[in-house]
Amino acid sequence: MFDNMVKMGVKPDRTGPLLLLWSMHVASHSGLVQNPWKYRTGEKSSLYALLSSIYGAIGKWELVEKVRHLMDKRQVKKKQILFDLNENCGETFPGCDYRPTDRKNWMASLGPKDLHINNIVWPTTHNSATDRIGIPCISRPFAQCQTLSIYQQLALGTRVLDIRVNENNRVCHGILLTYNIDVVINDVKKFLFETTSEVIILQIRTEYGHRDPPEFEDYLEEKLSMYLIHQDDYVFGKTIAELLPKRIICVWKPRNSPQPKPGSPFWSAEYLKDNWIDTDLPSTKFDSNLKYLSDQAPVSSRYFFYRVENTVTAQPDNPVVCVRPVTGRIHGYARLFINRCFAEGCANRLQVFSTDFIGGDFVDACVGLTHARVHGEC
């Protein structure tokens, strides 16, 4: 395989050997190792996707295209349930055509006096602080869920952040580390300083396998006290105008320390719930999200935030384990999901909507639905 790669113009570099060894390990029982271009028809599409991921990682896009042509020639089938559903059902819903003129200030544009906390569809990022996680080109592709900084995400329109920390105040994703939590806090404060009416939900939790940072609540209160909205069920029925100048709902989820109590500057984990489905199958995740969302009470009578993750997760039995190609299987179907929420009668339950690699269209979809709710269109 190495000889074939060299013949095709792939020059060895620091990522090449690692990618080669990894690919040989996961594909050791397939003909791909001996000769990827003479592999028999009818094999799993995941192995072709593996080759495509390897070539893409080292910038050989002409080889990526060759793999894709080979897949078409050999009629390698891909799962396209959501693609077909999107073709048949479309992406329309109340507010789908609305585009905020200023994503950075979209809450202010909708009107703080008209925007109730429980009526907002909150654009959310999954594993928000992973833009610089791990080592570039080596470990980063396996853990990076966002490419934008925290400040850039907020300026784009994100209003819920998902932050994981370890005992040393470092942000992490599993065993991989990135910057200190100070970087997140400073970006949040910078954004709030530059805006006047934007409210954010800041979820911080101790990552699995780690201990709580010492005296972390004291640290957060010292840094954010002027913005913190205290834990209170009545907040859900209030407008943004009624909460100002307070602008952060901070959900703190420690692993060992006591949970925040009512009246505290911090909100306990019970105020931000979800049903995590650990799968790399987009249609399975999509259908499960709809089912669990349908089980929730409408936002008007609910005293907690409920999150839906428009993401899928790499699995050990599949050779494609980099975040972007895996989550990309569902990434483009956020608007379809909202469409199906209306079709299934559960659109009035959608509230915190999360994605990997957030972009403007995802934000616009959430803001558009929020706009429709504010104006009584749904």
CSV table of N, CA and C in Angstrom, one decimal, residues 52-194:
chain,number,residue,atom,x,y,z
A,52,SER,N,-10.6,7.3,1.7
A,52,SER,CA,-10.9,8.7,1.3
A,52,SER,C,-10.5,9.6,2.5
A,53,SER,N,-10.7,9.2,3.7
A,53,SER,CA,-10.3,10.0,4.9
A,53,SER,C,-8.8,10.1,5.0
A,54,ILE,N,-8.1,9.0,4.7
A,54,ILE,CA,-6.6,9.1,4.8
A,54,ILE,C,-6.1,10.0,3.7
A,55,TYR,N,-6.5,9.9,2.5
A,55,TYR,CA,-6.0,10.8,1.5
A,55,TYR,C,-6.4,12.3,1.7
A,56,GLY,N,-7.6,12.5,2.3
A,56,GLY,CA,-8.0,13.8,2.6
A,56,GLY,C,-7.2,14.4,3.7
A,57,ALA,N,-6.8,13.6,4.7
A,57,ALA,CA,-6.0,14.1,5.8
A,57,ALA,C,-4.6,14.6,5.4
A,58,ILE,N,-4.1,14.0,4.3
A,58,ILE,CA,-2.8,14.4,3.8
A,58,ILE,C,-2.9,15.3,2.6
A,59,GLY,N,-4.1,15.8,2.3
A,59,GLY,CA,-4.3,16.8,1.3
A,59,GLY,C,-4.2,16.3,-0.2
A,60,LYS,N,-4.4,15.0,-0.4
A,60,LYS,CA,-4.4,14.4,-1.7
A,60,LYS,C,-5.8,14.3,-2.2
A,61,TRP,N,-6.4,15.5,-2.6
A,61,TRP,CA,-7.8,15.5,-2.9
A,61,TRP,C,-8.1,14.8,-4.3
A,62,GLU,N,-7.1,14.7,-5.2
A,62,GLU,CA,-7.3,14.0,-6.4
A,62,GLU,C,-7.5,12.5,-6.2
A,63,LEU,N,-6.8,12.0,-5.1
A,63,LEU,CA,-7.0,10.6,-4.8
A,63,LEU,C,-8.3,10.4,-4.1
A,64,VAL,N,-8.8,11.4,-3.3
A,64,VAL,CA,-10.1,11.3,-2.7
A,64,VAL,C,-11.2,11.1,-3.8
A,65,GLU,N,-11.0,12.0,-4.9
A,65,GLU,CA,-11.9,11.9,-6.0
A,65,GLU,C,-11.8,10.6,-6.7
A,66,LYS,N,-10.6,10.0,-6.8
A,66,LYS,CA,-10.5,8.7,-7.4
A,66,LYS,C,-11.2,7.6,-6.7
A,67,VAL,N,-11.1,7.7,-5.3
A,67,VAL,CA,-11.8,6.7,-4.5
A,67,VAL,C,-13.3,6.8,-4.7
A,68,ARG,N,-13.8,8.0,-4.8
A,68,ARG,CA,-15.3,8.2,-5.0
A,68,ARG,C,-15.7,7.7,-6.4
A,69,HIS,N,-14.9,8.0,-7.4
A,69,HIS,CA,-15.2,7.4,-8.7
A,69,HIS,C,-15.3,5.9,-8.7
A,70,LEU,N,-14.3,5.3,-8.0
A,70,LEU,CA,-14.2,3.9,-7.9
A,70,LEU,C,-15.5,3.3,-7.2
A,71,MET,N,-15.9,4.0,-6.1
A,71,MET,CA,-17.1,3.6,-5.5
A,71,MET,C,-18.3,3.6,-6.4
A,72,ASP,N,-18.4,4.7,-7.2
A,72,ASP,CA,-19.5,4.7,-8.2
A,72,ASP,C,-19.4,3.6,-9.2
A,73,LYS,N,-18.2,3.4,-9.7
A,73,LYS,CA,-18.0,2.4,-10.7
A,73,LYS,C,-18.4,1.0,-10.2
A,74,ARG,N,-18.0,0.7,-9.0
A,74,ARG,CA,-18.3,-0.6,-8.4
A,74,ARG,C,-19.6,-0.7,-7.7
A,75,GLN,N,-20.4,0.4,-7.8
A,75,GLN,CA,-21.7,0.4,-7.2
A,75,GLN,C,-21.8,0.1,-5.7
A,76,VAL,N,-20.8,0.7,-5.0
A,76,VAL,CA,-20.8,0.6,-3.6
A,76,VAL,C,-21.9,1.4,-3.0
A,77,LYS,N,-22.8,0.8,-2.3
A,77,LYS,CA,-24.0,1.5,-1.8
A,77,LYS,C,-23.8,2.2,-0.5
A,78,LYS,N,-24.3,3.4,-0.4
A,78,LYS,CA,-24.2,4.2,0.9
A,78,LYS,C,-25.6,4.2,1.5
A,79,LYS,N,-25.6,4.3,2.8
A,79,LYS,CA,-26.9,4.5,3.5
A,79,LYS,C,-27.4,5.9,3.1
A,80,GLN,N,-28.6,6.0,2.6
A,80,GLN,CA,-29.1,7.3,2.2
A,80,GLN,C,-30.6,7.5,2.7
A,81,ILE,N,-30.9,6.9,3.8
A,81,ILE,CA,-32.3,7.1,4.3
A,81,ILE,C,-32.6,8.5,4.5
A,82,LEU,N,-31.7,9.3,5.2
A,82,LEU,CA,-32.1,10.7,5.4
A,82,LEU,C,-32.0,11.5,4.2
A,83,PHE,N,-31.2,11.1,3.2
A,83,PHE,CA,-31.1,11.8,1.9
A,83,PHE,C,-32.5,11.7,1.2
A,84,ASP,N,-33.0,10.4,1.2
A,84,ASP,CA,-34.3,10.2,0.6
A,84,ASP,C,-35.4,10.9,1.3
A,85,LEU,N,-35.3,10.9,2.6
A,85,LEU,CA,-36.4,11.6,3.4
A,85,LEU,C,-36.3,13.1,3.1
A,86,ASN,N,-35.1,13.6,3.0
A,86,ASN,CA,-35.0,15.0,2.7
A,86,ASN,C,-35.6,15.4,1.4
A,87,GLU,N,-35.3,14.5,0.4
A,87,GLU,CA,-35.8,14.7,-1.0
A,87,GLU,C,-37.4,14.7,-1.0
A,88,ASN,N,-37.9,13.8,-0.2
A,88,ASN,CA,-39.4,13.6,-0.2
A,88,ASN,C,-40.1,14.6,0.7
A,89,CYS,N,-39.5,15.0,1.8
A,89,CYS,CA,-40.2,15.9,2.8
A,89,CYS,C,-39.8,17.3,2.7
A,90,GLY,N,-38.5,17.6,2.3
A,90,GLY,CA,-38.1,18.9,2.3
A,90,GLY,C,-37.6,19.5,3.6
A,91,GLU,N,-37.3,20.8,3.6
A,91,GLU,CA,-36.7,21.4,4.8
A,91,GLU,C,-37.6,22.6,5.2
A,92,THR,N,-38.8,22.7,4.8
A,92,THR,CA,-39.7,23.8,5.2
A,92,THR,C,-40.3,23.7,6.5
A,93,PHE,N,-40.4,24.8,7.2
A,93,PHE,CA,-41.1,24.9,8.5
A,93,PHE,C,-41.4,26.3,8.8
A,94,PRO,N,-42.2,26.7,9.7
A,94,PRO,CA,-42.5,28.1,10.0
A,94,PRO,C,-41.2,28.8,10.4
A,95,GLY,N,-40.9,29.8,9.7
A,95,GLY,CA,-39.7,30.6,9.9
A,95,GLY,C,-38.5,30.2,9.2
A,96,CYS,N,-38.6,29.2,8.3
A,96,CYS,CA,-37.4,28.6,7.6
A,96,CYS,C,-36.8,29.6,6.7
A,97,ASP,N,-37.5,30.6,6.2
A,97,ASP,CA,-37.0,31.6,5.3
A,97,ASP,C,-36.3,32.8,6.0
A,98,TYR,N,-36.5,32.8,7.3
A,98,TYR,CA,-36.0,34.0,8.1
A,98,TYR,C,-34.5,33.9,8.2
A,99,ARG,N,-33.8,35.0,7.9
A,99,ARG,CA,-32.3,35.0,8.1
A,99,ARG,C,-32.0,36.3,8.9
A,100,PRO,N,-31.4,36.1,10.1
A,100,PRO,CA,-31.1,37.3,10.9
A,100,PRO,C,-30.0,38.1,10.2
A,101,THR,N,-30.2,39.4,10.2
A,101,THR,CA,-29.2,40.3,9.5
A,101,THR,C,-27.9,40.4,10.3
A,102,ASP,N,-28.1,40.2,11.6
A,102,ASP,CA,-26.9,40.3,12.5
A,102,ASP,C,-26.9,39.1,13.5
A,103,ARG,N,-26.2,38.1,13.1
A,103,ARG,CA,-26.3,36.9,14.0
A,103,ARG,C,-25.7,37.1,15.4
A,104,LYS,N,-24.7,38.0,15.4
A,104,LYS,CA,-24.1,38.3,16.7
A,104,LYS,C,-25.1,38.9,17.7
A,105,ASN,N,-26.1,39.6,17.2
A,105,ASN,CA,-27.1,40.2,18.1
A,105,ASN,C,-28.5,39.8,17.8
A,106,TRP,N,-28.7,38.5,17.4
A,106,TRP,CA,-30.0,38.1,17.0
A,106,TRP,C,-31.1,38.1,18.0
A,107,MET,N,-30.7,37.9,19.3
A,107,MET,CA,-31.7,38.0,20.3
A,107,MET,C,-32.2,39.5,20.5
A,108,ALA,N,-31.3,40.4,20.4
A,108,ALA,CA,-31.7,41.8,20.5
A,108,ALA,C,-32.5,42.2,19.3
A,109,SER,N,-32.3,41.6,18.1
A,109,SER,CA,-33.1,41.9,16.9
A,109,SER,C,-34.5,41.4,17.0
A,110,LEU,N,-34.7,40.3,17.7
A,110,LEU,CA,-36.0,39.7,17.9
A,110,LEU,C,-36.8,40.4,19.0
A,111,GLY,N,-36.1,41.2,19.8
A,111,GLY,CA,-36.8,42.0,20.8
A,111,GLY,C,-36.8,41.4,22.2
A,112,PRO,N,-35.9,41.9,23.1
A,112,PRO,CA,-35.8,41.3,24.5
A,112,PRO,C,-37.1,41.3,25.2
A,113,LYS,N,-38.0,42.2,24.9
A,113,LYS,CA,-39.3,42.2,25.7
A,113,LYS,C,-40.3,41.2,25.1
A,114,ASP,N,-40.0,40.7,24.0
A,114,ASP,CA,-40.9,39.7,23.4
A,114,ASP,C,-40.4,38.2,23.4
A,115,LEU,N,-39.1,38.1,23.8
A,115,LEU,CA,-38.4,36.8,23.7
A,115,LEU,C,-38.4,36.2,25.1
A,116,HIS,N,-39.3,35.2,25.3
A,116,HIS,CA,-39.3,34.4,26.5
A,116,HIS,C,-38.2,33.3,26.5
A,117,ILE,N,-37.6,33.1,27.6
A,117,ILE,CA,-36.6,32.1,27.7
A,117,ILE,C,-37.0,30.7,27.2
A,118,ASN,N,-38.2,30.3,27.6
A,118,ASN,CA,-38.7,28.9,27.3
A,118,ASN,C,-39.2,28.8,25.8
A,119,ASN,N,-39.2,30.0,25.1
A,119,ASN,CA,-39.7,30.0,23.7
A,119,ASN,C,-38.5,30.0,22.7
A,120,ILE,N,-37.3,30.1,23.2
A,120,ILE,CA,-36.2,30.2,22.3
A,120,ILE,C,-35.7,28.8,21.9
A,121,VAL,N,-35.4,28.7,20.6
A,121,VAL,CA,-34.7,27.5,20.1
A,121,VAL,C,-33.2,27.9,20.1
A,122,TRP,N,-32.5,27.3,21.0
A,122,TRP,CA,-31.1,27.7,21.3
A,122,TRP,C,-30.1,27.0,20.4
A,123,PRO,N,-29.4,27.7,19.5
A,123,PRO,CA,-28.3,27.1,18.7
A,123,PRO,C,-27.2,26.7,19.7
A,124,THR,N,-26.8,25.5,19.6
A,124,THR,CA,-25.9,24.9,20.6
A,124,THR,C,-24.7,24.2,19.9
A,125,THR,N,-23.6,24.2,20.5
A,125,THR,CA,-22.4,23.5,20.0
A,125,THR,C,-22.1,22.3,21.0
A,126,HIS,N,-21.8,21.2,20.4
A,126,HIS,CA,-21.4,20.0,21.1
A,126,HIS,C,-19.9,20.0,21.3
A,127,ASN,N,-19.4,19.8,22.5
A,127,ASN,CA,-18.0,19.8,22.8
A,127,ASN,C,-17.4,21.1,22.2
A,128,SER,N,-17.9,22.2,22.8
A,128,SER,CA,-17.7,23.5,22.2
A,128,SER,C,-16.2,23.9,22.2
A,129,ALA,N,-15.4,23.6,23.2
A,129,ALA,CA,-14.1,24.1,23.3
A,129,ALA,C,-13.0,23.1,22.8
A,130,THR,N,-13.2,22.6,21.6
A,130,THR,CA,-12.3,21.6,21.0
A,130,THR,C,-11.6,22.1,19.8
A,131,ASP,N,-11.7,23.4,19.5
A,131,ASP,CA,-11.1,23.9,18.3
A,131,ASP,C,-9.5,23.7,18.3
A,132,ARG,N,-8.9,23.6,19.4
A,132,ARG,CA,-7.4,23.4,19.5
A,132,ARG,C,-7.1,22.2,20.3
A,133,ILE,N,-8.0,21.2,20.3
A,133,ILE,CA,-7.8,20.0,21.1
A,133,ILE,C,-6.6,19.2,20.5
A,134,GLY,N,-5.9,18.5,21.4
A,134,GLY,CA,-4.9,17.5,20.9
A,134,GLY,C,-3.8,18.1,20.0
A,135,ILE,N,-3.2,17.2,19.2
A,135,ILE,CA,-2.1,17.6,18.3
A,135,ILE,C,-2.6,17.7,16.9
A,136,PRO,N,-2.4,18.8,16.2
A,136,PRO,CA,-2.9,18.9,14.8
A,136,PRO,C,-2.4,17.8,13.9
A,137,CYS,N,-3.4,17.3,13.1
A,137,CYS,CA,-3.1,16.2,12.2
A,137,CYS,C,-2.8,14.8,12.8
A,138,ILE,N,-2.7,14.8,14.1
A,138,ILE,CA,-2.4,13.5,14.7
A,138,ILE,C,-3.6,13.0,15.6
A,139,SER,N,-3.7,13.7,16.7
A,139,SER,CA,-4.9,13.3,17.6
A,139,SER,C,-6.1,14.2,17.4
A,140,ARG,N,-5.9,15.4,16.9
A,140,ARG,CA,-7.0,16.4,16.8
A,140,ARG,C,-8.2,15.8,16.0
A,141,PRO,N,-8.0,15.2,14.8
A,141,PRO,CA,-9.1,14.7,14.1
A,141,PRO,C,-10.0,13.8,14.8
A,142,PHE,N,-9.5,13.1,15.8
A,142,PHE,CA,-10.3,12.2,16.6
A,142,PHE,C,-11.1,12.8,17.7
A,143,ALA,N,-10.9,14.1,18.0
A,143,ALA,CA,-11.6,14.7,19.1
A,143,ALA,C,-12.2,16.1,18.8
A,144,GLN,N,-11.8,16.7,17.7
A,144,GLN,CA,-12.2,18.1,17.4
A,144,GLN,C,-13.7,18.1,16.9
A,145,CYS,N,-14.5,18.8,17.6
A,145,CYS,CA,-15.9,18.8,17.2
A,145,CYS,C,-16.3,20.2,16.7
A,146,GLN,N,-15.4,21.2,17.0
A,146,GLN,CA,-15.7,22.6,16.5
A,146,GLN,C,-14.3,23.1,16.0
A,147,THR,N,-14.4,24.0,15.0
A,147,THR,CA,-13.2,24.6,14.5
A,147,THR,C,-13.1,26.1,14.9
A,148,LEU,N,-14.2,26.6,15.3
A,148,LEU,CA,-14.3,28.0,15.7
A,148,LEU,C,-14.0,28.2,17.2
A,149,SER,N,-13.4,29.3,17.6
A,149,SER,CA,-13.2,29.6,19.0
A,149,SER,C,-14.5,29.8,19.7
A,150,ILE,N,-14.5,29.9,21.0
A,150,ILE,CA,-15.7,30.2,21.7
A,150,ILE,C,-16.3,31.5,21.3
A,151,TYR,N,-15.4,32.5,21.3
A,151,TYR,CA,-15.9,33.9,20.9
A,151,TYR,C,-16.5,33.8,19.5
A,152,GLN,N,-15.8,33.2,18.5
A,152,GLN,CA,-16.4,33.1,17.2
A,152,GLN,C,-17.7,32.4,17.1
A,153,GLN,N,-17.9,31.3,17.9
A,153,GLN,CA,-19.1,30.6,17.9
A,153,GLN,C,-20.2,31.5,18.4
A,154,LEU,N,-20.0,32.3,19.5
A,154,LEU,CA,-21.0,33.2,20.1
A,154,LEU,C,-21.3,34.3,19.1
A,155,ALA,N,-20.3,34.8,18.4
A,155,ALA,CA,-20.5,35.9,17.4
A,155,ALA,C,-21.3,35.3,16.2
A,156,LEU,N,-21.2,34.1,15.9
A,156,LEU,CA,-21.9,33.4,14.8
A,156,LEU,C,-23.4,33.2,15.2
A,157,GLY,N,-23.7,33.2,16.5
A,157,GLY,CA,-25.1,33.0,16.9
A,157,GLY,C,-25.3,31.9,17.9
A,158,THR,N,-24.2,31.1,18.2
A,158,THR,CA,-24.4,30.1,19.3
A,158,THR,C,-24.8,30.7,20.6
A,159,ARG,N,-25.7,30.0,21.3
A,159,ARG,CA,-26.1,30.5,22.6
A,159,ARG,C,-26.1,29.5,23.7
A,160,VAL,N,-25.7,28.3,23.4
A,160,VAL,CA,-25.4,27.3,24.5
A,160,VAL,C,-24.1,26.6,24.2
A,161,LEU,N,-23.2,26.6,25.2
A,161,LEU,CA,-21.9,26.1,25.2
A,161,LEU,C,-21.8,24.8,26.0
A,162,ASP,N,-21.1,23.9,25.5
A,162,ASP,CA,-20.9,22.6,26.2
A,162,ASP,C,-19.4,22.4,26.5
A,163,ILE,N,-19.0,22.7,27.7
A,163,ILE,CA,-17.6,22.7,28.1
A,163,ILE,C,-17.3,21.6,29.1
A,164,ARG,N,-16.2,20.8,28.8
A,164,ARG,CA,-15.8,19.8,29.8
A,164,ARG,C,-14.4,20.1,30.3
A,165,VAL,N,-14.2,19.9,31.6
A,165,VAL,CA,-13.0,20.3,32.3
A,165,VAL,C,-12.4,19.1,33.1
A,166,ASN,N,-11.1,19.2,33.4
A,166,ASN,CA,-10.5,18.2,34.3
A,166,ASN,C,-10.1,18.9,35.6
A,167,GLU,N,-9.4,18.1,36.5
A,167,GLU,CA,-9.1,18.6,37.8
A,167,GLU,C,-8.1,19.8,37.8
A,168,ASN,N,-7.4,20.0,36.7
A,168,ASN,CA,-6.4,21.1,36.6
A,168,ASN,C,-6.9,22.3,35.8
A,169,ASN,N,-8.2,22.4,35.7
A,169,ASN,CA,-8.9,23.5,35.1
A,169,ASN,C,-8.6,23.6,33.6
A,170,ARG,N,-8.2,22.4,33.0
A,170,ARG,CA,-8.0,22.3,31.6
A,170,ARG,C,-9.2,21.8,30.9
A,171,VAL,N,-9.6,22.4,29.8
A,171,VAL,CA,-10.7,21.9,29.0
A,171,VAL,C,-10.2,20.6,28.3
A,172,CYS,N,-11.1,19.6,28.2
A,172,CYS,CA,-10.6,18.3,27.6
A,172,CYS,C,-11.8,17.6,26.9
A,173,HIS,N,-11.5,16.6,26.2
A,173,HIS,CA,-12.4,15.7,25.5
A,173,HIS,C,-11.9,14.3,25.7
A,174,GLY,N,-12.4,13.6,26.7
A,174,GLY,CA,-11.8,12.3,27.0
A,174,GLY,C,-10.4,12.6,27.6
A,175,ILE,N,-9.4,11.9,27.1
A,175,ILE,CA,-8.0,12.0,27.6
A,175,ILE,C,-7.3,13.1,26.9
A,176,LEU,N,-7.8,13.7,25.9
A,176,LEU,CA,-7.1,14.8,25.2
A,176,LEU,C,-7.4,16.1,25.8
A,177,LEU,N,-6.3,17.0,25.9
A,177,LEU,CA,-6.4,18.3,26.5
A,177,LEU,C,-6.3,19.4,25.6
A,178,THR,N,-6.8,20.6,26.0
A,178,THR,CA,-6.6,21.8,25.3
A,178,THR,C,-6.3,22.9,26.3
A,179,TYR,N,-6.8,24.1,26.0
A,179,TYR,CA,-6.4,25.3,26.8
A,179,TYR,C,-7.1,25.3,28.2
A,180,ASN,N,-6.6,26.2,29.0
A,180,ASN,CA,-7.2,26.4,30.3
A,180,ASN,C,-8.6,27.0,30.2
A,181,ILE,N,-9.4,26.7,31.2
A,181,ILE,CA,-10.8,27.3,31.2
A,181,ILE,C,-10.8,28.8,31.1
A,182,ASP,N,-9.7,29.4,31.5
A,182,ASP,CA,-9.7,30.9,31.4
A,182,ASP,C,-9.9,31.4,30.0
A,183,VAL,N,-9.5,30.6,29.0
A,183,VAL,CA,-9.7,31.0,27.6
A,183,VAL,C,-11.2,31.1,27.3
A,184,VAL,N,-11.9,30.1,27.8
A,184,VAL,CA,-13.4,30.1,27.6
A,184,VAL,C,-14.0,31.3,28.2
A,185,ILE,N,-13.7,31.5,29.5
A,185,ILE,CA,-14.3,32.5,30.3
A,185,ILE,C,-14.0,33.9,29.7
A,186,ASN,N,-12.8,34.1,29.2
A,186,ASN,CA,-12.4,35.4,28.6
A,186,ASN,C,-13.1,35.6,27.3
A,187,ASP,N,-13.3,34.6,26.5
A,187,ASP,CA,-14.1,34.7,25.3
A,187,ASP,C,-15.6,35.0,25.6
A,188,VAL,N,-16.1,34.4,26.6
A,188,VAL,CA,-17.5,34.7,26.9
A,188,VAL,C,-17.7,36.1,27.4
A,189,LYS,N,-16.8,36.6,28.2
A,189,LYS,CA,-16.8,37.9,28.7
A,189,LYS,C,-16.6,39.0,27.6
A,190,LYS,N,-15.7,38.7,26.7
A,190,LYS,CA,-15.5,39.6,25.6
A,190,LYS,C,-16.8,39.7,24.7
A,191,PHE,N,-17.5,38.6,24.5
A,191,PHE,CA,-18.7,38.6,23.7
A,191,PHE,C,-19.8,39.4,24.5
A,192,LEU,N,-19.9,39.2,25.7
A,192,LEU,CA,-21.0,39.9,26.5
A,192,LEU,C,-20.7,41.4,26.6
A,193,PHE,N,-19.4,41.7,26.7
A,193,PHE,CA,-19.1,43.1,26.7
A,193,PHE,C,-19.4,43.8,25.4
A,194,GLU,N,-19.4,43.1,24.3
A,194,GLU,CA,-19.6,43.7,23.0
A,194,GLU,C,-21.1,43.7,22.6
